[in-house]
Short mmCIF file of C-alpha atoms and ligand atoms in Angstrom, two decimals:
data_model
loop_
_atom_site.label_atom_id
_atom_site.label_comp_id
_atom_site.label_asym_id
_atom_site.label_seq_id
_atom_site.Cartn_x
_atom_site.Cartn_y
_atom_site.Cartn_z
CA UNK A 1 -1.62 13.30 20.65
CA UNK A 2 -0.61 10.64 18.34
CA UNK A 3 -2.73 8.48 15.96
CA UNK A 4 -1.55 4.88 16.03
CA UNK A 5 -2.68 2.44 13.66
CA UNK A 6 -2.29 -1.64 13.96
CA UNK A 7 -2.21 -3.76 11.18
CA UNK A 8 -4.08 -6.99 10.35
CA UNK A 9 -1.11 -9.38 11.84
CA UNK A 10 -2.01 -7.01 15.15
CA UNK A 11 -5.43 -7.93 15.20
CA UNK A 12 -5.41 -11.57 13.44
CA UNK A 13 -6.51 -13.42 17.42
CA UNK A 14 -7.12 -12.47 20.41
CA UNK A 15 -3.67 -12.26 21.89
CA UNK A 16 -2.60 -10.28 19.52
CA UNK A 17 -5.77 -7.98 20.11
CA UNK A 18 -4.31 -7.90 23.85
CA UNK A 19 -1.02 -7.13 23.02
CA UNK A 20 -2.65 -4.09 20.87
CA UNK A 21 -4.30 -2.65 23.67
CA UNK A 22 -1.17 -2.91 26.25
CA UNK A 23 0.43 -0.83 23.74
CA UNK A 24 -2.57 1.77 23.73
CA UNK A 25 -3.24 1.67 27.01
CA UNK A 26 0.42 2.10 27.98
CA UNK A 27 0.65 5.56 26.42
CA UNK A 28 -2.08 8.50 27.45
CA UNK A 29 -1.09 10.25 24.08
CA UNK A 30 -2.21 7.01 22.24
CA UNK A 31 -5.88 8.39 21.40
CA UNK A 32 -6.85 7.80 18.13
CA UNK A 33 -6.46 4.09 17.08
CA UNK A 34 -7.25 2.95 13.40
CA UNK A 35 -7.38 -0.88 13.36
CA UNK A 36 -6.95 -3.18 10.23
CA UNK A 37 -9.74 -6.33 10.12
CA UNK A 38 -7.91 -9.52 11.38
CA UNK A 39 -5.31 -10.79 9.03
CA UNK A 40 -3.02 -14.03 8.59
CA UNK A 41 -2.48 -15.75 12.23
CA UNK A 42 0.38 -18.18 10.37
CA UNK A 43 1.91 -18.31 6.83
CA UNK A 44 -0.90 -20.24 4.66
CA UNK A 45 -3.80 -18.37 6.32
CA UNK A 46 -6.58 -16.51 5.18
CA UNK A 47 -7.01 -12.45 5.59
CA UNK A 48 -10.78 -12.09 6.95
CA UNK A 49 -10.68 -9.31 3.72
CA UNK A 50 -9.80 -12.07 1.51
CA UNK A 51 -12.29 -14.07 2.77
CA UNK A 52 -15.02 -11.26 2.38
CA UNK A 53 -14.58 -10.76 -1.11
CA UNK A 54 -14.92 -14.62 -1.08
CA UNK A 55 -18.03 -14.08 0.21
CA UNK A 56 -18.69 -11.03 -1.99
CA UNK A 57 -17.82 -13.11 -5.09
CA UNK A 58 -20.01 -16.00 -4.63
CA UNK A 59 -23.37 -13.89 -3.44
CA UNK A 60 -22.77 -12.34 -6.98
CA UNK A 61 -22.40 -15.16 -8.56
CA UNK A 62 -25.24 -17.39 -7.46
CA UNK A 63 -23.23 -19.51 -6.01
CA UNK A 64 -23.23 -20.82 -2.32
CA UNK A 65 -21.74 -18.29 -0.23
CA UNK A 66 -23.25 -19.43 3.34
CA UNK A 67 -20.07 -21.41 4.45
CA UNK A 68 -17.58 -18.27 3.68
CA UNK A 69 -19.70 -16.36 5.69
CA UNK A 70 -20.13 -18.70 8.51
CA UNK A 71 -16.48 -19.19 8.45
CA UNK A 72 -16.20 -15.17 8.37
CA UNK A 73 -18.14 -15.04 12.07
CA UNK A 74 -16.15 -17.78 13.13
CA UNK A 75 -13.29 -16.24 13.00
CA UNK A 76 -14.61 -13.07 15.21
CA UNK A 77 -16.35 -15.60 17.29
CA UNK A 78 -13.07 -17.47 18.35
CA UNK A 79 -11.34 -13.79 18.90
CA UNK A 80 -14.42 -12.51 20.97
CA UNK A 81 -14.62 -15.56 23.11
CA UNK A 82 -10.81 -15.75 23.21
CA UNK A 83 -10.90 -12.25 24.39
CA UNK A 84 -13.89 -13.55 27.55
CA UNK A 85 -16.33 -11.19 25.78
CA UNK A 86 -20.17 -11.75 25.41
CA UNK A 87 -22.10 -13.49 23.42
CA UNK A 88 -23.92 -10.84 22.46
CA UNK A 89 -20.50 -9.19 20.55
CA UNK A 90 -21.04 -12.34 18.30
CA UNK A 91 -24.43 -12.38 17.77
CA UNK A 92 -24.29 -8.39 16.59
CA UNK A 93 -21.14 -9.29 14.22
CA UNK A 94 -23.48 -11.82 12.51
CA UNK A 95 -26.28 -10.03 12.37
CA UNK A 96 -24.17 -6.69 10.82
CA UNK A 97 -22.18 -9.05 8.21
CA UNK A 98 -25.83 -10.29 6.72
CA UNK A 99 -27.65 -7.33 6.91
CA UNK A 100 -24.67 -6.06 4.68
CA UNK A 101 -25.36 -9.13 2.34
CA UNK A 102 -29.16 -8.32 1.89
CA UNK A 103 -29.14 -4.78 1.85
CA UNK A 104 -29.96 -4.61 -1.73
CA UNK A 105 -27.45 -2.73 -4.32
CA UNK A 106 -27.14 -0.86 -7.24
CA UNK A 107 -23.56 -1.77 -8.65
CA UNK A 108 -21.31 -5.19 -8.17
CA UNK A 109 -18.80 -3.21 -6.98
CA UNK A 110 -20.93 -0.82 -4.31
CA UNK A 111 -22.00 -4.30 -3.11
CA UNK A 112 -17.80 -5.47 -3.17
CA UNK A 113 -16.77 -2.17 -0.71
CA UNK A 114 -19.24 -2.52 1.38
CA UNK A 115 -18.48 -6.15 1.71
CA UNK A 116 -15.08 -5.95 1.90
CA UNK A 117 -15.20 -3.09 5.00
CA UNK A 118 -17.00 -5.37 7.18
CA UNK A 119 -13.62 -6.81 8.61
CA UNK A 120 -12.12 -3.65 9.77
CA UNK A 121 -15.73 -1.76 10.78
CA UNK A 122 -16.39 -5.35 12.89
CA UNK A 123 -12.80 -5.22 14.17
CA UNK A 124 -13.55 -2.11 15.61
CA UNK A 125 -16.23 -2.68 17.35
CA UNK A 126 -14.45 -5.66 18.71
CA UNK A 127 -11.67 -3.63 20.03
CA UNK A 128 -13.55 -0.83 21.47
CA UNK A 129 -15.75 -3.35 23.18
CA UNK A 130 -12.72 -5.19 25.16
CA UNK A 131 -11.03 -1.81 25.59
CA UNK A 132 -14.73 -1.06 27.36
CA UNK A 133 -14.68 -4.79 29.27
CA UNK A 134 -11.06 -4.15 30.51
CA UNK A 135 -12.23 -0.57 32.08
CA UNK A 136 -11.11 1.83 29.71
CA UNK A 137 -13.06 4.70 27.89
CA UNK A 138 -12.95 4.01 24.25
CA UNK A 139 -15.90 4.36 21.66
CA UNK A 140 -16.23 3.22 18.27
CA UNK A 141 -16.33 5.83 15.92
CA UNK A 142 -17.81 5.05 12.21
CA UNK A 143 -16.59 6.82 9.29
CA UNK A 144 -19.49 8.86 8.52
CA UNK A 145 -20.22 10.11 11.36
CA UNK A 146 -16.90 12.22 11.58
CA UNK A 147 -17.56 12.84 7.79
CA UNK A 148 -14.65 10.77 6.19
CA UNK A 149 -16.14 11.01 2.74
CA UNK A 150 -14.31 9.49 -0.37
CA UNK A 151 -14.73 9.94 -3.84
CA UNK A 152 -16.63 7.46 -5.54
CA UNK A 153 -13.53 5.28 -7.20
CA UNK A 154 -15.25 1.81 -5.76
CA UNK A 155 -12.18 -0.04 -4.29
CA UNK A 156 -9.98 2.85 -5.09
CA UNK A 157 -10.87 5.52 -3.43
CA UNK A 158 -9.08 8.78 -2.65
CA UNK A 159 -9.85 11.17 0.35
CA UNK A 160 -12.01 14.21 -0.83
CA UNK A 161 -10.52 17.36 0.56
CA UNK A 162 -13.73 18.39 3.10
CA UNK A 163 -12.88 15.01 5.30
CA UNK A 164 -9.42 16.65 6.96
CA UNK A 165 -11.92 19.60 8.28
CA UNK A 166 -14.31 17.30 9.28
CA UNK A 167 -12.09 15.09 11.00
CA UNK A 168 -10.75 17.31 13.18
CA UNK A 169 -14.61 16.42 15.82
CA UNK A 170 -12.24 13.64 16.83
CA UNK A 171 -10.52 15.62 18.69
CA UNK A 172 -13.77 16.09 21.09
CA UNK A 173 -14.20 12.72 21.99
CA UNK A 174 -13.25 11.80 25.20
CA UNK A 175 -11.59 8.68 25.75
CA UNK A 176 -9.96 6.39 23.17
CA UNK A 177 -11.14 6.38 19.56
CA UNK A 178 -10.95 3.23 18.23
CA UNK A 179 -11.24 4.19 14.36
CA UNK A 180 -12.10 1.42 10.91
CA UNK A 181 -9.38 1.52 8.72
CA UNK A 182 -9.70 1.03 5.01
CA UNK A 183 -12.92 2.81 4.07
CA UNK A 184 -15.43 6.06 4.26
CA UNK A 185 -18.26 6.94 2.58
CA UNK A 186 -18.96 8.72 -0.37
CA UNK A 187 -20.80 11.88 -1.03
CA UNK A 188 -24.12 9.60 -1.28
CA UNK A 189 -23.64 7.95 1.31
CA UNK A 190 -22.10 4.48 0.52
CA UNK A 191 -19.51 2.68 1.28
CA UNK A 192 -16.14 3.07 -0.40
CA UNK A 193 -12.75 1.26 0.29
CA UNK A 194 -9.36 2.40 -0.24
CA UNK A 195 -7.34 0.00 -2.62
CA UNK A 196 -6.11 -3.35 -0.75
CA UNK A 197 -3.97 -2.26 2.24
CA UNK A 198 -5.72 1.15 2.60
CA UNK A 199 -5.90 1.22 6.23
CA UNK A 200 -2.55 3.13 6.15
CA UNK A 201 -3.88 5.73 4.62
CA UNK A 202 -6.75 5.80 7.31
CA UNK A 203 -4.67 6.49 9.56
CA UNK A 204 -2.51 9.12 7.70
CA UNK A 205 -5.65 11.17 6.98
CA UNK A 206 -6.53 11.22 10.64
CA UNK A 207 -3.16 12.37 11.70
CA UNK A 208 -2.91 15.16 9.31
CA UNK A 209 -7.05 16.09 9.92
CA UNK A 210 -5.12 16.38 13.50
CA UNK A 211 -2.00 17.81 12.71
CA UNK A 212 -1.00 14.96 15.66
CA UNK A 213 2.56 14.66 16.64
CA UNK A 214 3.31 11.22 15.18
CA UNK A 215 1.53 8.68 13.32
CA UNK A 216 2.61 5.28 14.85
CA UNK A 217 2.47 2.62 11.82
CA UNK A 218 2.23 -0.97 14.31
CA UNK A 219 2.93 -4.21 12.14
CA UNK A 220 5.02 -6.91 12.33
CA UNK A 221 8.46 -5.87 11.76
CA UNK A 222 11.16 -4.48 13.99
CA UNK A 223 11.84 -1.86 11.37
CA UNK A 224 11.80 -1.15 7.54
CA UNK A 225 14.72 -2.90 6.17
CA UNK A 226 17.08 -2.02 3.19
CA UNK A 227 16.26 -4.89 1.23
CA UNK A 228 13.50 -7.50 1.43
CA UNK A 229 14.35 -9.92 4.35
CA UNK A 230 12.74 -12.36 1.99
CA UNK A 231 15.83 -12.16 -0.21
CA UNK A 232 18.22 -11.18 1.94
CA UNK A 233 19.38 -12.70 5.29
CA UNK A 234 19.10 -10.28 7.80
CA UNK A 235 19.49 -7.09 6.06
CA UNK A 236 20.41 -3.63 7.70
CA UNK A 237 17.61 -2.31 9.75
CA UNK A 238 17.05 1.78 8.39
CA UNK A 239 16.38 3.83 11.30
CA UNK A 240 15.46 6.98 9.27
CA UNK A 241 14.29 7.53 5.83
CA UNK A 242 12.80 10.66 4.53
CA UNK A 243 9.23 10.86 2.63
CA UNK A 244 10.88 10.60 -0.55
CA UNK A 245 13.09 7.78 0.10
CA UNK A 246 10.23 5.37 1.26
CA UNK A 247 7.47 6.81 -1.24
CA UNK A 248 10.06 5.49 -3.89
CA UNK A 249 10.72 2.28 -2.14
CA UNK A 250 7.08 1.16 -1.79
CA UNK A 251 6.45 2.30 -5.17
CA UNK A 252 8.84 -0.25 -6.19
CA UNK A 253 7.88 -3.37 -4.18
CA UNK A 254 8.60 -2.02 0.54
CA UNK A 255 4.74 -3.61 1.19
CA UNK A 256 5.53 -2.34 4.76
CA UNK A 257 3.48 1.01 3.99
CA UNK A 258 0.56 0.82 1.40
CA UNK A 259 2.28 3.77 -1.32
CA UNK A 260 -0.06 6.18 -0.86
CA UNK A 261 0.19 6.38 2.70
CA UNK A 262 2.66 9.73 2.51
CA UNK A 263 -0.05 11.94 0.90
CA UNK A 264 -1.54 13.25 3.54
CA UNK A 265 0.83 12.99 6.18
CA UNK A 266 3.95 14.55 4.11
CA UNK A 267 1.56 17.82 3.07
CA UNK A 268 1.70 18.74 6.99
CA UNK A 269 5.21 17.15 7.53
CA UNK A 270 4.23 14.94 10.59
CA UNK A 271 6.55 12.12 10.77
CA UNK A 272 5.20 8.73 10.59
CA UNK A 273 6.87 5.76 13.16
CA UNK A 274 7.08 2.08 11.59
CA UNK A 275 6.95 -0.21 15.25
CA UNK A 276 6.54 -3.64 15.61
CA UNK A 277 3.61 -4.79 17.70
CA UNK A 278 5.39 -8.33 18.98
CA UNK A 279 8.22 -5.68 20.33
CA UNK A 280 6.75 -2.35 21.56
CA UNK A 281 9.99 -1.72 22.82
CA UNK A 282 12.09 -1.37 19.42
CA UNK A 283 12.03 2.39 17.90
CA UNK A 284 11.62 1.02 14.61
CA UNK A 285 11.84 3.30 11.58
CA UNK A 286 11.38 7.28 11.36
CA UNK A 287 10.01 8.23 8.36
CA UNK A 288 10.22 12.47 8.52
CA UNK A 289 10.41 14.82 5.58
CA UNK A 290 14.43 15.43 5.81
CA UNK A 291 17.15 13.83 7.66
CA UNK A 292 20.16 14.75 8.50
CA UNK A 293 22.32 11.74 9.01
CA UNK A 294 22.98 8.48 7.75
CA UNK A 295 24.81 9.49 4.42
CA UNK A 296 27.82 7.55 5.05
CA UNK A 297 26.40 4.91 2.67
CA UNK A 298 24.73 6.44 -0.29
CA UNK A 299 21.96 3.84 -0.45
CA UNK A 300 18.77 3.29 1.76
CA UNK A 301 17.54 1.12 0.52
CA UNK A 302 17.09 -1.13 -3.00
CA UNK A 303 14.00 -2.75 -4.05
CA UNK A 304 12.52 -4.89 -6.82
CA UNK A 305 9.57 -6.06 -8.71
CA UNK A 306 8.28 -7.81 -11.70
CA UNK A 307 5.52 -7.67 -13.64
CA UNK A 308 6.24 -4.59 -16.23
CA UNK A 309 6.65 -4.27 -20.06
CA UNK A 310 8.81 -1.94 -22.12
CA UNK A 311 6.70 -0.41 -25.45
CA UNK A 312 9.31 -0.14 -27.74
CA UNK A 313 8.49 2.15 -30.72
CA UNK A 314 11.44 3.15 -33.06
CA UNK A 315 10.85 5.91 -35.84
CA UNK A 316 13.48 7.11 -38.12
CA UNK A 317 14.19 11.04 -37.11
CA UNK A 318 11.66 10.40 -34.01
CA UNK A 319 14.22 13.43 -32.65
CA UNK A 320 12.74 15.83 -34.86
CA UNK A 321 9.07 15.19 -34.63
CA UNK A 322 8.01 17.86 -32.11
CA UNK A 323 4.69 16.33 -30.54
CA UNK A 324 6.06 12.87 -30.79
CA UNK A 325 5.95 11.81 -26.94
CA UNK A 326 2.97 13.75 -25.99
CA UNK A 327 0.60 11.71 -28.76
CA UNK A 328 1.98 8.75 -28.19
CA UNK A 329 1.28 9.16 -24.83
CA UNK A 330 -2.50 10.21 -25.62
CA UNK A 331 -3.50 7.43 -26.41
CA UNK A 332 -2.29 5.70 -23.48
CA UNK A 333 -4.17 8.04 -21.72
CA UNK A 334 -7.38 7.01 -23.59
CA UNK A 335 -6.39 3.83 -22.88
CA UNK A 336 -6.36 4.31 -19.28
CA UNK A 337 -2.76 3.03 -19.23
CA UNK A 338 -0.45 4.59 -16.67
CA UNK A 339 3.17 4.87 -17.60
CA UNK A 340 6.13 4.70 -15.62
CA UNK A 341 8.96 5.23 -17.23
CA UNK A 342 9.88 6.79 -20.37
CA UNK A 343 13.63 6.46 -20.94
CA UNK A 344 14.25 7.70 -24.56
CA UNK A 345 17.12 7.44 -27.52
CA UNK A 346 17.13 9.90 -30.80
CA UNK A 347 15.15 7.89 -32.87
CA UNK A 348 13.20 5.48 -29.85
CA UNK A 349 11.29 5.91 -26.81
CA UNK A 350 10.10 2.97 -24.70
CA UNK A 351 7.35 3.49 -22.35
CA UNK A 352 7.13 1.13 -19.48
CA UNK A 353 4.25 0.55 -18.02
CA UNK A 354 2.75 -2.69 -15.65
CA UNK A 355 1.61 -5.47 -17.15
CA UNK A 356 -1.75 -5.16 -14.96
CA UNK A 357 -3.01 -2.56 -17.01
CA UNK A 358 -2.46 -3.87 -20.69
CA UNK A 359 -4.73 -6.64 -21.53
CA UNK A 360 -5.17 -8.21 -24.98
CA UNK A 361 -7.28 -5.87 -26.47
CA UNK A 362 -5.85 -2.90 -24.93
CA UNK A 363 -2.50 -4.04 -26.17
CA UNK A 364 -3.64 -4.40 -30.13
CA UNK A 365 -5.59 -1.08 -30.08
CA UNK A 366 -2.53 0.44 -28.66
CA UNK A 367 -0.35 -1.18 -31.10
CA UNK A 368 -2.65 -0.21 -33.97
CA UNK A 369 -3.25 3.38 -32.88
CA UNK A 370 0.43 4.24 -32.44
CA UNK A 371 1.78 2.46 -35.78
CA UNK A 372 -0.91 4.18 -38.08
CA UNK A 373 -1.30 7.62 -36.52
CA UNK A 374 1.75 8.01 -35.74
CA UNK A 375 3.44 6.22 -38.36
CA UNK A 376 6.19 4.78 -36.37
CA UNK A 377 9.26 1.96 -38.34
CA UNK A 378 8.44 -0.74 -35.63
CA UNK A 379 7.09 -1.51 -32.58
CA UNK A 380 7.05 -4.42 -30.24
CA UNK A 381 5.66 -5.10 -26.31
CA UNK A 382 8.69 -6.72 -24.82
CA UNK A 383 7.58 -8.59 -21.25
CA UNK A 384 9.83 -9.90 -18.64
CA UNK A 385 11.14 -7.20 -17.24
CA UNK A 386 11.49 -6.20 -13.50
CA UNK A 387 12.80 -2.86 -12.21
CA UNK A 388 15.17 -2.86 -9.60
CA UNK A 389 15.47 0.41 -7.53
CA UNK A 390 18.19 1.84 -5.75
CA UNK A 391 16.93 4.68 -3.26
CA UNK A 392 18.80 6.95 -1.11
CA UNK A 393 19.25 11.14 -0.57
CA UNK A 394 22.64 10.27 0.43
CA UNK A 395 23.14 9.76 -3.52
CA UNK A 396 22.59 13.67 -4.52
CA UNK A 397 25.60 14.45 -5.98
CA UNK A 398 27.90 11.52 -5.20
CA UNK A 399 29.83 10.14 -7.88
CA UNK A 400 30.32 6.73 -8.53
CA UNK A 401 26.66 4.94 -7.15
CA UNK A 402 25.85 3.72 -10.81
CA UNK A 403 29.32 2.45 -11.53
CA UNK A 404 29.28 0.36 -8.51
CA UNK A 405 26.10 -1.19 -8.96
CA UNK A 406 26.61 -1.73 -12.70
CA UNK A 407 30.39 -3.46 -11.58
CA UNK A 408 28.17 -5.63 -8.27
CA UNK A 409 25.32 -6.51 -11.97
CA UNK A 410 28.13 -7.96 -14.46
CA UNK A 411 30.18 -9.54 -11.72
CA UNK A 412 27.20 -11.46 -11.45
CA UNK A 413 26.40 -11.59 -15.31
CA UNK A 414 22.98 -9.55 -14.89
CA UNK A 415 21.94 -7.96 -18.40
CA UNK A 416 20.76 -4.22 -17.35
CA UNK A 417 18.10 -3.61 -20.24
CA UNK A 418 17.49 0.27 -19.37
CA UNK A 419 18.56 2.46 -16.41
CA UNK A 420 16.47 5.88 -15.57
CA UNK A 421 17.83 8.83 -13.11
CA UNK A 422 15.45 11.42 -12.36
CA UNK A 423 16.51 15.00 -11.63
CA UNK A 424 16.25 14.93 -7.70
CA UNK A 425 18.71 12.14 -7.81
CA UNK A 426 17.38 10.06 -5.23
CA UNK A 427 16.85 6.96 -7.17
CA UNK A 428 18.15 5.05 -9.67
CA UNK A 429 15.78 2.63 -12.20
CA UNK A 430 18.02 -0.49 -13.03
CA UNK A 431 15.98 -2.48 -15.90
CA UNK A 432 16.54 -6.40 -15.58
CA UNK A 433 15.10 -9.54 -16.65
CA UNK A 434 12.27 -11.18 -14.26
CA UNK A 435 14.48 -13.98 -13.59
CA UNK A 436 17.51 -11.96 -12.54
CA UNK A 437 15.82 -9.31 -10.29
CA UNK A 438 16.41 -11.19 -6.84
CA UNK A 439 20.08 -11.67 -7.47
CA UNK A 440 19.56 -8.11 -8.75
CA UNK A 441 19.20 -6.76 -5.26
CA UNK A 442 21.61 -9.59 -3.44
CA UNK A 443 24.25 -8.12 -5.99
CA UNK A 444 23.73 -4.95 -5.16
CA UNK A 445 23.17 -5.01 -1.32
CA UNK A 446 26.55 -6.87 -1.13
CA UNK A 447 28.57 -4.13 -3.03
CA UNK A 448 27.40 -1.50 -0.74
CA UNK A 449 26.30 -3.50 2.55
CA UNK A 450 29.67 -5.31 2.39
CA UNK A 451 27.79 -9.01 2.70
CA UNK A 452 26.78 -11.59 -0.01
CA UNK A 453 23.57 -12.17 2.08
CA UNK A 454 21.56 -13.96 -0.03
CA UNK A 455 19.13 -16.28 0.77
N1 LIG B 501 -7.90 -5.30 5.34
C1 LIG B 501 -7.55 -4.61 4.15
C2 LIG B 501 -6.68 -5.50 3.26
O1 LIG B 501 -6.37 -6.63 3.62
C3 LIG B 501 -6.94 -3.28 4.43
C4 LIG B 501 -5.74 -3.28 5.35
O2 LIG B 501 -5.49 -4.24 6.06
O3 LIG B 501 -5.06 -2.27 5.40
O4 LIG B 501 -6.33 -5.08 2.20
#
């Protein structure tokens, strides 16, 4: 059995929708089927998620919100008519979107999540219903009724561990489960969504709650690519890539996989399958939890984003303080910052972190608190920086990866502010300056792609 899950470029009209169940129906093992709600149909469009929180945003505001949601059941209305269903699919779309907006609430951001899952629950139904039309067995299955509870973290959930056991009534449902990504319930009952691309992680629950024997990951891409096709002209399609190797790269910036798709999925080692919807016929990428070829190149990939700051604190003797990191980084914790780097000197540490999670008043406490308890000689927030990965297992013990991509960086006059190895050796953190970080990777993918591909 496998669990295959379509994205919201899969399900943004109704040919798409048709092309989405060709690729179920063509494929008996294709059972369980987590769907995304409908997202960008061309370049400047809206997602139907973005245009729920819209919605979501203006109810709580007072303000009119009547045209977001007509323009919400518009949407479905085209698909569902595009797709020769009945009126009646419309009709029940409308009436579940505003019973969702006058329900009554107890919290902003209860009312957000349950807001917010209407496009994928609604897709759902949508899907299941044409499956039904075109004489297939599928059924709609809802989230609590297979028990996928969450923990209460509104629009940031995480699965609670009872839901894999739970899951596993799926497997008694005959015919094709079409399956809402992006949200479950929690233990009272309401709605909860993942963080913004969670239906990935849907659909990595449900294939470990199944132990299945792949989870098929349908978007829009052939295949995950070394280096952001955005930046880079055709980059090198990766066939393979292990756990570790993609959990790195879409920590740093690969948005083909939401990063905390692996979880669930890597605990039971069930490979995952990146495939391209417009071109079922492409194998796409493998993602298992070890490969065994491929290390001809030590790379697989190198990725980069903005949007962090380096907290620079310098003490005299800082080397001989013994306690020194861990209070400094209390009271990020009771700041609620998370850190991700910590590369250190004998008398300096700097603690990166993203700028997302440090605003104004966060930043003074946090200046405050560290230069009086800890009685530190300076310390300064320094902004502008990006962090450019380089990922690959084929780097374990390979001498030379640093010195190559430090030679591509000042043959193209890049400034590397701070570089961070961990122990496992499969990646490498190359601080740079915002503006730099594109050339960053073009640099880099030319010294050991053998192209200056840049766009
Ligand atoms: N529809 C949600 C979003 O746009 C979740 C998803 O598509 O995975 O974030």
């Amino acid at each position: 059995m496998k669990v295959s899950k379509f994205g919201g470029t899969s399900m943004a009209n109704a040919e798409q929708i048709r092309k989405v169940c060709q690729i179920i129906t063509s494929d008996p093992e294709r059972k369980i089927i987590v769907v995304s709600a409908p997202g960008k149909r061309f370049d400047k469009d809206v997602k139907v998620t973005d245009m729920l929180i819209d919605c979501a945003d203006k109810y709580l505001r007072n303000k009119d919100y009547e045209t977001v949601l007509s323009n919400i059941v518009l949407r479905f209305a085209e698909i569902a008519r595009d797709l020769n269903l009945d009126d009646e699919v419309v009709r029940d779309i409308e009436s579940n979107l505003r019973t969702r907006v006058v329900m009554g609430f107890d919290s902003d951001a209860k009312f957000m999540d349950r807001m917010k899952a209407a496009g994928e629950d609604n897709a759902a139904r949508l899907v299941s219903q044409y499956l039904r039309k075109t004489g297939h067995r599928a059924h709609y299955v809802n989230p609590k009724d297979v028990g996928l509870f969450l923990s209460d973290e509104y629009g940031n959930a995480r699965v609670l561990p009872q839901s894999f056991k739970n899951l596993t009534k799926l497997k008694e449902i005959d015919g094709i489960v079409i399956f809402p990504g992006f949200f479950g319930y929690s233990l009272s009952g309401d709605v909860v969504t993942f963080s913004r691309g969670g239906s990935d992680i849907t659909g990595s629950i449900l294939a470990a709650a199944l132990e299945v024997e792949v989870y098929e990951n349908f978007t829009d891409v052939d295949s995950v690519f070394v280096a952001n096709p955005r930046i880079i002209r055709n980059p090198a399609p990766i066939s393979e890539l292990t756990y570790r190797e993609m959990r790195e790269l879409s920590y740093a910036g690969f948005t083909v996989l939401h990063e905390e798709t692996l979880e669930p999925v890597f605990q039971r080692g069930i490979p995952v399958n990146i495939r391209n919807t417009n071109n079922p016929e492409a194998h796409g990428t493998m993602i298992t939890p070890v490969r065994s070829e491929g290390f001809d190149i030590p790379l697989s990939g190198i990725a980069g984003d903005k949007g962090f700051c380096s907290i620079n604190i310098n003490k005299y003797m800082m080397n001989r303080e013994i306690g020194f990191g861990r209070k400094v980084l209390q009271i990020l914790e009771e700041e609620f910052v998370p850190f991700e780097h910590m590369p250190s000197g004998i008398d300096d540490i700097s603690i990166i972190v993203r700028n997302q999670f440090l605003d104004d008043g966060k930043k003074s406490r946090i200046m405050e608190r560290i230069s009086k308890e800890l009685r530190v000689d300076s310390i300064s927030f320094e902004y502008n920086l990006a962090l450019v990965m380089v990922v690959g297992e084929g780097m374990k013990h390979r001498i030379g990866v640093t010195t190559r991509v430090s030679k591509a960086l000042a043959e193209n006059a890049i400034n590397i502010r701070m570089i961070n190895q961990g122990s496992s050796e499969v990646s490498i953190m190359f601080g740079v300056n915002e503006e730099d970080v594109d050339r960053a990777v073009i640099a880099i993918y030319g010294e050991f792609f053998g192209e200056t591909a840049g766009k």
